[in-house]
Coordinates of N, CA and C in Angstrom, one line a residue:
M1 N -25.7 -169.3 -270.1 CA -25.3 -169.9 -268.9 C -25.0 -171.4 -269.2
S2 N -23.8 -171.8 -268.9 CA -23.4 -173.2 -269.1 C -24.3 -174.1 -268.2
S3 N -24.5 -175.3 -268.7 CA -25.3 -176.2 -267.9 C -24.6 -176.6 -266.5
E4 N -23.3 -176.7 -266.6 CA -22.5 -176.9 -265.3 C -22.7 -175.8 -264.3
Y5 N -22.6 -174.6 -264.8 CA -22.8 -173.4 -264.0 C -24.2 -173.4 -263.4
A6 N -25.2 -173.7 -264.3 CA -26.6 -173.7 -263.8 C -26.8 -174.7 -262.7
K7 N -26.1 -175.9 -262.8 CA -26.3 -176.9 -261.8 C -25.6 -176.5 -260.5
Q8 N -24.5 -175.8 -260.6 CA -23.8 -175.3 -259.4 C -24.6 -174.2 -258.7
L9 N -25.2 -173.3 -259.5 CA -26.0 -172.3 -259.0 C -27.3 -172.9 -258.3
G10 N -27.8 -173.9 -259.0 CA -29.0 -174.6 -258.4 C -28.7 -175.3 -257.1
A11 N -27.5 -175.9 -257.0 CA -27.1 -176.5 -255.8 C -27.0 -175.5 -254.6
K12 N -26.5 -174.3 -254.9 CA -26.4 -173.2 -253.9 C -27.8 -172.8 -253.5
L13 N -28.7 -172.7 -254.5 CA -30.1 -172.3 -254.2 C -30.7 -173.3 -253.3
R14 N -30.5 -174.6 -253.6 CA -31.1 -175.7 -252.8 C -30.5 -175.7 -251.4
A15 N -29.2 -175.5 -251.3 CA -28.6 -175.5 -249.9 C -29.1 -174.3 -249.1
I16 N -29.3 -173.2 -249.6 CA -29.9 -172.0 -248.9 C -31.3 -172.4 -248.4
R17 N -32.1 -172.9 -249.4 CA -33.5 -173.2 -249.0 C -33.6 -174.2 -247.9
T18 N -32.8 -175.3 -248.0 CA -32.8 -176.4 -247.0 C -32.3 -175.9 -245.7
Q19 N -31.3 -175.0 -245.7 CA -30.8 -174.5 -244.4 C -31.8 -173.7 -243.7
Q20 N -32.8 -173.2 -244.4 CA -33.8 -172.4 -243.8 C -35.0 -173.3 -243.5
G21 N -34.9 -174.6 -243.7 CA -35.9 -175.5 -243.3 C -37.1 -175.5 -244.2
L22 N -37.0 -175.0 -245.4 CA -38.1 -174.9 -246.3 C -38.1 -176.0 -247.4
S23 N -39.3 -176.5 -247.7 CA -39.5 -177.4 -248.8 C -39.8 -176.4 -250.0
L24 N -39.8 -177.0 -251.2 CA -40.2 -176.2 -252.4 C -41.6 -175.6 -252.2
H25 N -42.5 -176.4 -251.7 CA -43.9 -175.9 -251.4 C -43.9 -174.9 -250.3
G26 N -43.0 -175.1 -249.3 CA -42.8 -174.1 -248.3 C -42.4 -172.7 -248.8
V27 N -41.5 -172.7 -249.8 CA -41.1 -171.4 -250.4 C -42.3 -170.8 -251.1
E28 N -43.1 -171.6 -251.8 CA -44.3 -171.0 -252.4 C -45.3 -170.5 -251.4
E29 N -45.5 -171.2 -250.3 CA -46.4 -170.7 -249.2 C -45.9 -169.4 -248.6
K30 N -44.6 -169.5 -248.2 CA -44.0 -168.3 -247.5 C -44.0 -167.1 -248.3
S31 N -43.8 -167.3 -249.7 CA -43.8 -166.1 -250.6 C -45.2 -165.8 -251.0
Q32 N -46.2 -166.4 -250.5 CA -47.6 -166.2 -250.9 C -47.8 -166.3 -252.4
G33 N -47.1 -167.3 -253.0 CA -47.3 -167.7 -254.4 C -46.4 -166.9 -255.3
R34 N -45.6 -166.0 -254.8 CA -44.7 -165.2 -255.7 C -43.6 -166.2 -256.3
W35 N -43.1 -167.1 -255.5 CA -42.2 -168.1 -256.0 C -42.9 -169.4 -256.1
K36 N -43.1 -169.9 -257.3 CA -43.8 -171.2 -257.5 C -42.8 -172.3 -257.3
A37 N -43.3 -173.3 -256.6 CA -42.4 -174.5 -256.3 C -41.8 -175.1 -257.6
V38 N -42.6 -175.2 -258.6 CA -42.0 -175.8 -259.9 C -40.9 -174.9 -260.5
V39 N -41.0 -173.6 -260.4 CA -40.0 -172.7 -260.9 C -38.7 -172.8 -260.1
V40 N -38.9 -172.7 -258.8 CA -37.7 -172.8 -257.9 C -37.0 -174.1 -258.1
G41 N -37.8 -175.2 -258.2 CA -37.2 -176.5 -258.4 C -36.5 -176.6 -259.7
S42 N -37.0 -176.0 -260.7 CA -36.3 -176.0 -262.0 C -35.0 -175.2 -262.0
Y43 N -35.0 -174.1 -261.2 CA -33.7 -173.3 -261.0 C -32.7 -174.2 -260.3
E44 N -33.2 -174.9 -259.2 CA -32.3 -175.8 -258.4 C -31.7 -176.9 -259.2
R45 N -32.5 -177.5 -260.1 CA -32.0 -178.6 -260.9 C -31.1 -178.1 -262.1
G46 N -31.1 -176.8 -262.3 CA -30.3 -176.2 -263.4 C -31.1 -176.4 -264.8
D47 N -32.4 -176.7 -264.7 CA -33.2 -176.9 -265.9 C -33.6 -175.6 -266.5
R48 N -33.6 -174.6 -265.7 CA -34.2 -173.3 -266.2 C -33.2 -172.2 -265.8
A49 N -32.9 -171.3 -266.7 CA -32.0 -170.2 -266.5 C -32.7 -169.2 -265.6
V50 N -32.0 -168.6 -264.7 CA -32.5 -167.6 -263.8 C -31.9 -166.2 -264.2
T51 N -32.7 -165.2 -264.4 CA -32.2 -163.9 -264.7 C -31.5 -163.3 -263.5
V52 N -30.6 -162.3 -263.7 CA -30.0 -161.6 -262.6 C -31.0 -161.0 -261.7
Q53 N -32.0 -160.4 -262.3 CA -33.1 -159.7 -261.5 C -33.8 -160.7 -260.6
R54 N -34.2 -161.9 -261.2 CA -34.9 -162.9 -260.4 C -33.9 -163.5 -259.3
L55 N -32.6 -163.6 -259.6 CA -31.7 -164.2 -258.6 C -31.6 -163.2 -257.5
A56 N -31.5 -161.9 -257.8 CA -31.4 -160.9 -256.7 C -32.7 -160.9 -255.9
E57 N -33.8 -161.1 -256.5 CA -35.1 -161.1 -255.8 C -35.2 -162.4 -254.9
L58 N -34.7 -163.5 -255.4 CA -34.7 -164.7 -254.6 C -33.7 -164.6 -253.5
A59 N -32.5 -164.0 -253.7 CA -31.6 -163.8 -252.6 C -32.2 -162.9 -251.5
D60 N -32.9 -161.9 -251.9 CA -33.6 -161.0 -251.0 C -34.7 -161.8 -250.2
F61 N -35.4 -162.7 -250.9 CA -36.5 -163.5 -250.2 C -35.8 -164.4 -249.2
Y62 N -34.7 -165.0 -249.5 CA -34.0 -165.9 -248.6 C -33.2 -165.1 -247.5
G63 N -33.0 -163.8 -247.7 CA -32.3 -163.0 -246.7 C -30.8 -163.2 -246.8
V64 N -30.3 -163.5 -248.0 CA -28.8 -163.7 -248.1 C -28.3 -162.8 -249.2
P65 N -27.0 -162.4 -249.1 CA -26.4 -161.6 -250.2 C -26.4 -162.5 -251.5
V66 N -26.5 -161.8 -252.6 CA -26.6 -162.5 -253.9 C -25.3 -163.3 -254.1
Q67 N -24.1 -162.8 -253.7 CA -22.9 -163.6 -253.9 C -22.9 -164.9 -253.2
E68 N -23.8 -165.1 -252.1 CA -23.9 -166.4 -251.5 C -24.5 -167.5 -252.4
L69 N -25.2 -167.0 -253.4 CA -25.9 -167.9 -254.4 C -25.0 -168.2 -255.6
L70 N -24.0 -167.4 -255.8 CA -23.1 -167.6 -257.0 C -22.1 -168.7 -256.8
P71 N -21.9 -169.6 -257.8 CA -20.9 -170.6 -257.7 C -19.5 -170.0 -257.8
G72 N -18.6 -170.6 -257.1 CA -17.2 -170.2 -257.2 C -16.9 -168.9 -256.5
T73 N -17.7 -168.5 -255.5 CA -17.5 -167.3 -254.8 C -17.2 -167.6 -253.3
T74 N -16.8 -168.8 -253.0 CA -16.6 -169.1 -251.6 C -15.3 -168.5 -251.2
P75 N -15.1 -168.0 -249.9 CA -13.9 -167.4 -249.4 C -12.7 -168.3 -249.7
G76 N -11.6 -167.7 -250.1 CA -10.3 -168.5 -250.3 C -10.4 -169.5 -251.4
G77 N -11.4 -169.4 -252.3 CA -11.5 -170.3 -253.4 C -11.8 -171.7 -253.0
A78 N -12.3 -172.0 -251.9 CA -12.7 -173.3 -251.4 C -13.8 -173.9 -252.3
A79 N -13.7 -175.2 -252.6 CA -14.7 -175.8 -253.5 C -16.1 -175.9 -252.8
E80 N -16.1 -176.1 -251.5 CA -17.3 -176.2 -250.7 C -17.5 -175.0 -249.8
P81 N -18.7 -174.5 -249.7 CA -18.9 -173.4 -248.7 C -18.8 -174.0 -247.3
P82 N -18.4 -173.1 -246.4 CA -18.2 -173.6 -245.0 C -19.6 -174.1 -244.5
P83 N -19.5 -175.2 -243.7 CA -20.8 -175.8 -243.2 C -21.5 -174.7 -242.4
K84 N -22.8 -174.7 -242.6 CA -23.7 -173.8 -241.8 C -24.2 -174.5 -240.5
L85 N -24.4 -173.7 -239.5 CA -25.0 -174.2 -238.3 C -26.4 -173.7 -238.2
V86 N -27.4 -174.6 -237.9 CA -28.8 -174.2 -237.9 C -29.3 -174.3 -236.5
L87 N -29.7 -173.2 -235.9 CA -30.3 -173.2 -234.6 C -31.8 -173.4 -234.7
D88 N -32.3 -174.3 -233.8 CA -33.8 -174.5 -233.8 C -34.3 -173.5 -232.8
L89 N -35.0 -172.5 -233.4 CA -35.5 -171.4 -232.5 C -36.6 -171.8 -231.7
E90 N -37.5 -172.7 -232.1 CA -38.6 -173.1 -231.3 C -38.1 -173.8 -230.1
R91 N -37.0 -174.7 -230.2 CA -36.4 -175.4 -229.1 C -35.7 -174.4 -228.2
L92 N -35.0 -173.4 -228.8 CA -34.3 -172.4 -228.0 C -35.3 -171.7 -227.1
A93 N -36.5 -171.4 -227.5 CA -37.5 -170.7 -226.7 C -37.9 -171.5 -225.5
T94 N -37.6 -172.8 -225.5 CA -38.0 -173.6 -224.3 C -36.8 -173.7 -223.3
V95 N -35.6 -173.3 -223.6 CA -34.5 -173.4 -222.7 C -34.6 -172.2 -221.8
P96 N -34.4 -172.4 -220.5 CA -34.5 -171.4 -219.5 C -33.6 -170.2 -219.8
A97 N -34.1 -169.0 -219.6 CA -33.4 -167.7 -220.0 C -32.1 -167.6 -219.3
E98 N -32.0 -168.1 -218.0 CA -30.7 -168.0 -217.3 C -29.6 -168.8 -218.0
K99 N -30.0 -169.8 -218.8 CA -29.0 -170.6 -219.5 C -28.8 -170.0 -220.9
A100 N -29.9 -169.7 -221.6 CA -29.9 -169.4 -223.0 C -30.1 -167.9 -223.3
G101 N -30.2 -167.1 -222.3 CA -30.5 -165.7 -222.5 C -29.5 -165.0 -223.6
P102 N -28.2 -165.2 -223.4 CA -27.3 -164.6 -224.4 C -27.5 -165.1 -225.8
L103 N -27.7 -166.4 -226.0 CA -28.0 -166.9 -227.3 C -29.3 -166.4 -227.8
Q104 N -30.3 -166.3 -227.0 CA -31.6 -165.8 -227.5 C -31.5 -164.4 -228.0
R105 N -30.8 -163.5 -227.2 CA -30.6 -162.2 -227.6 C -29.8 -162.1 -228.9
Y106 N -28.7 -162.9 -229.0 CA -27.9 -162.9 -230.2 C -28.7 -163.3 -231.4
A107 N -29.5 -164.4 -231.3 CA -30.4 -164.9 -232.4 C -31.4 -163.8 -232.8
A108 N -32.0 -163.1 -231.8 CA -32.9 -162.1 -232.1 C -32.3 -160.9 -232.9
T109 N -31.0 -160.6 -232.6 CA -30.3 -159.6 -233.3 C -30.1 -160.0 -234.7
I110 N -29.7 -161.2 -234.9 CA -29.4 -161.7 -236.3 C -30.8 -161.6 -237.1
Q111 N -31.8 -162.1 -236.5 CA -33.1 -162.1 -237.1 C -33.5 -160.7 -237.5
S112 N -33.3 -159.7 -236.6 CA -33.6 -158.3 -236.9 C -32.8 -157.8 -238.1
Q113 N -31.5 -158.1 -238.1 CA -30.6 -157.6 -239.1 C -31.0 -158.2 -240.5
R114 N -31.5 -159.5 -240.5 CA -31.8 -160.1 -241.7 C -33.3 -159.9 -242.1
G115 N -34.1 -159.3 -241.2 CA -35.5 -159.2 -241.4 C -36.2 -160.5 -241.6
D116 N -35.6 -161.5 -240.8 CA -36.1 -162.9 -241.0 C -36.8 -163.3 -239.7
Y117 N -38.1 -163.4 -239.7 CA -38.8 -163.7 -238.5 C -39.7 -164.9 -238.6
N118 N -39.1 -165.9 -239.4 CA -40.0 -167.1 -239.5 C -40.1 -167.9 -238.2
G119 N -39.2 -167.7 -237.3 CA -39.3 -168.2 -235.9 C -39.0 -169.7 -235.8
K120 N -38.7 -170.4 -236.8 CA -38.4 -171.9 -236.7 C -36.9 -172.2 -236.6
V121 N -36.2 -171.7 -237.6 CA -34.7 -172.0 -237.6 C -34.0 -170.8 -238.0
L122 N -32.7 -170.7 -237.6 CA -31.8 -169.6 -238.0 C -30.4 -170.2 -238.3
S123 N -29.9 -169.9 -239.5 CA -28.6 -170.4 -239.8 C -27.6 -169.3 -239.3
I124 N -26.5 -169.8 -238.7 CA -25.5 -168.9 -238.2 C -24.1 -169.4 -238.8
R125 N -23.2 -168.5 -238.8 CA -21.9 -168.8 -239.4 C -20.9 -169.3 -238.3
Q126 N -19.8 -169.9 -238.7 CA -18.8 -170.3 -237.7 C -18.3 -169.1 -236.9
D127 N -18.3 -167.9 -237.5 CA -17.8 -166.7 -236.8 C -18.8 -166.4 -235.7
D128 N -20.1 -166.6 -235.9 CA -21.1 -166.4 -234.9 C -20.9 -167.3 -233.7
L129 N -20.6 -168.6 -234.0 CA -20.4 -169.6 -233.0 C -19.2 -169.2 -232.1
R130 N -18.1 -168.7 -232.8 CA -16.9 -168.2 -232.1 C -17.3 -167.1 -231.1
T131 N -18.1 -166.1 -231.6 CA -18.5 -165.0 -230.8 C -19.3 -165.5 -229.6
L132 N -20.2 -166.4 -229.9 CA -21.0 -166.9 -228.8 C -20.2 -167.7 -227.8
A133 N -19.1 -168.4 -228.3 CA -18.2 -169.1 -227.4 C -17.5 -168.1 -226.4
V134 N -17.2 -167.0 -226.9 CA -16.5 -166.0 -226.1 C -17.5 -165.5 -225.0
I135 N -18.8 -165.2 -225.5 CA -19.8 -164.8 -224.5 C -20.0 -165.8 -223.4
Y136 N -20.1 -167.1 -223.8 CA -20.3 -168.1 -222.8 C -19.0 -168.6 -222.1
D137 N -17.9 -168.0 -222.5 CA -16.6 -168.3 -221.9 C -16.3 -169.8 -222.0
Q138 N -16.5 -170.3 -223.3 CA -16.2 -171.8 -223.6 C -15.6 -171.8 -225.0
S139 N -15.0 -173.0 -225.3 CA -14.5 -173.2 -226.6 C -15.7 -173.4 -227.5
P140 N -15.5 -173.2 -228.9 CA -16.6 -173.5 -229.8 C -17.1 -174.9 -229.7
S141 N -16.2 -175.9 -229.5 CA -16.6 -177.3 -229.5 C -17.4 -177.6 -228.2
V142 N -17.0 -177.0 -227.1 CA -17.7 -177.2 -225.8 C -19.1 -176.6 -225.9
L143 N -19.1 -175.4 -226.5 CA -20.4 -174.7 -226.6 C -21.3 -175.5 -227.6
T144 N -20.8 -176.0 -228.6 CA -21.5 -176.8 -229.6 C -22.2 -178.0 -228.8
E145 N -21.4 -178.7 -228.0 CA -22.0 -179.8 -227.2 C -23.1 -179.4 -226.3
Q146 N -22.9 -178.2 -225.7 CA -24.0 -177.6 -224.8 C -25.3 -177.4 -225.6
L147 N -25.1 -176.8 -226.8 CA -26.3 -176.4 -227.6 C -26.9 -177.7 -228.1
I148 N -26.2 -178.7 -228.4 CA -26.7 -180.0 -228.9 C -27.5 -180.6 -227.7
S149 N -27.0 -180.5 -226.5 CA -27.7 -181.1 -225.3 C -29.0 -180.4 -225.0
W150 N -29.0 -179.1 -225.4 CA -30.3 -178.3 -225.2 C -31.3 -178.6 -226.3
G151 N -30.8 -179.3 -227.4 CA -31.6 -179.6 -228.5 C -31.7 -178.4 -229.5
V152 N -30.9 -177.4 -229.3 CA -30.9 -176.2 -230.2 C -30.1 -176.4 -231.5
L153 N -29.1 -177.3 -231.4 CA -28.3 -177.6 -232.6 C -28.5 -179.1 -232.9
D154 N -28.5 -179.5 -234.1 CA -28.5 -180.9 -234.5 C -27.1 -181.5 -234.3
A155 N -27.0 -182.8 -234.0 CA -25.8 -183.4 -233.8 C -24.8 -183.3 -235.0
D156 N -25.3 -183.1 -236.2 CA -24.4 -182.8 -237.3 C -23.5 -181.6 -237.1
A157 N -23.9 -180.7 -236.2 CA -23.1 -179.5 -236.0 C -21.7 -179.9 -235.5
R158 N -21.6 -181.1 -234.9 CA -20.2 -181.5 -234.4 C -19.3 -181.6 -235.6
R159 N -19.7 -182.2 -236.7 CA -18.9 -182.3 -237.9 C -18.5 -181.0 -238.4
A160 N -19.5 -180.1 -238.5 CA -19.2 -178.7 -239.0 C -18.1 -178.0 -238.2
V161 N -18.3 -178.1 -236.9 CA -17.3 -177.4 -236.0 C -16.0 -178.1 -236.0
A162 N -16.0 -179.4 -236.0 CA -14.7 -180.1 -236.1 C -13.9 -179.8 -237.4
A163 N -14.7 -179.8 -238.5 CA -14.1 -179.5 -239.8 C -13.5 -178.1 -239.8
H164 N -14.2 -177.2 -239.2 CA -13.8 -175.8 -239.2 C -12.5 -175.6 -238.3
E165 N -12.5 -176.3 -237.1 CA -11.4 -176.2 -236.2 C -10.1 -176.8 -236.8
E166 N -10.3 -177.9 -237.7 CA -9.1 -178.5 -238.3 C -8.6 -177.6 -239.4
G167 N -9.5 -176.9 -240.1 CA -9.1 -176.0 -241.3 C -8.4 -174.8 -241.0

């Protein structure tokens, strides 16, 4: 594995981990020691080669398809993966159900499909936001502002949505 490829793979691993709100030590804790912080960190820096088997296991641990971790596999050959949107599930739970009910059900469905019940954050795709916008009968940018005002999305989501709408 070339060092450049290892660094790109590591950057993808780091991006997935941080999207899930995990530190290196958080990965070790959540995996009950199966994934050592020092090992995952060395994969992320590109200092250590990861076998296909270990990469598949790590993808499974993160709840993402293996191809999400591979460099150069972004749709349309784009250099950067599309920006992810991260929902704060703890904050979502505090929003009244009459406002956030559809979003709460949608998030619960995604968690169920992924088998991801960490309960803190949930990354969603732009397609998910478009679907939610239809459910809420709003444009994606208006819904984004609503979710930011509820504290469910970080203000950085504005850039991700704006970049997607321009593209």
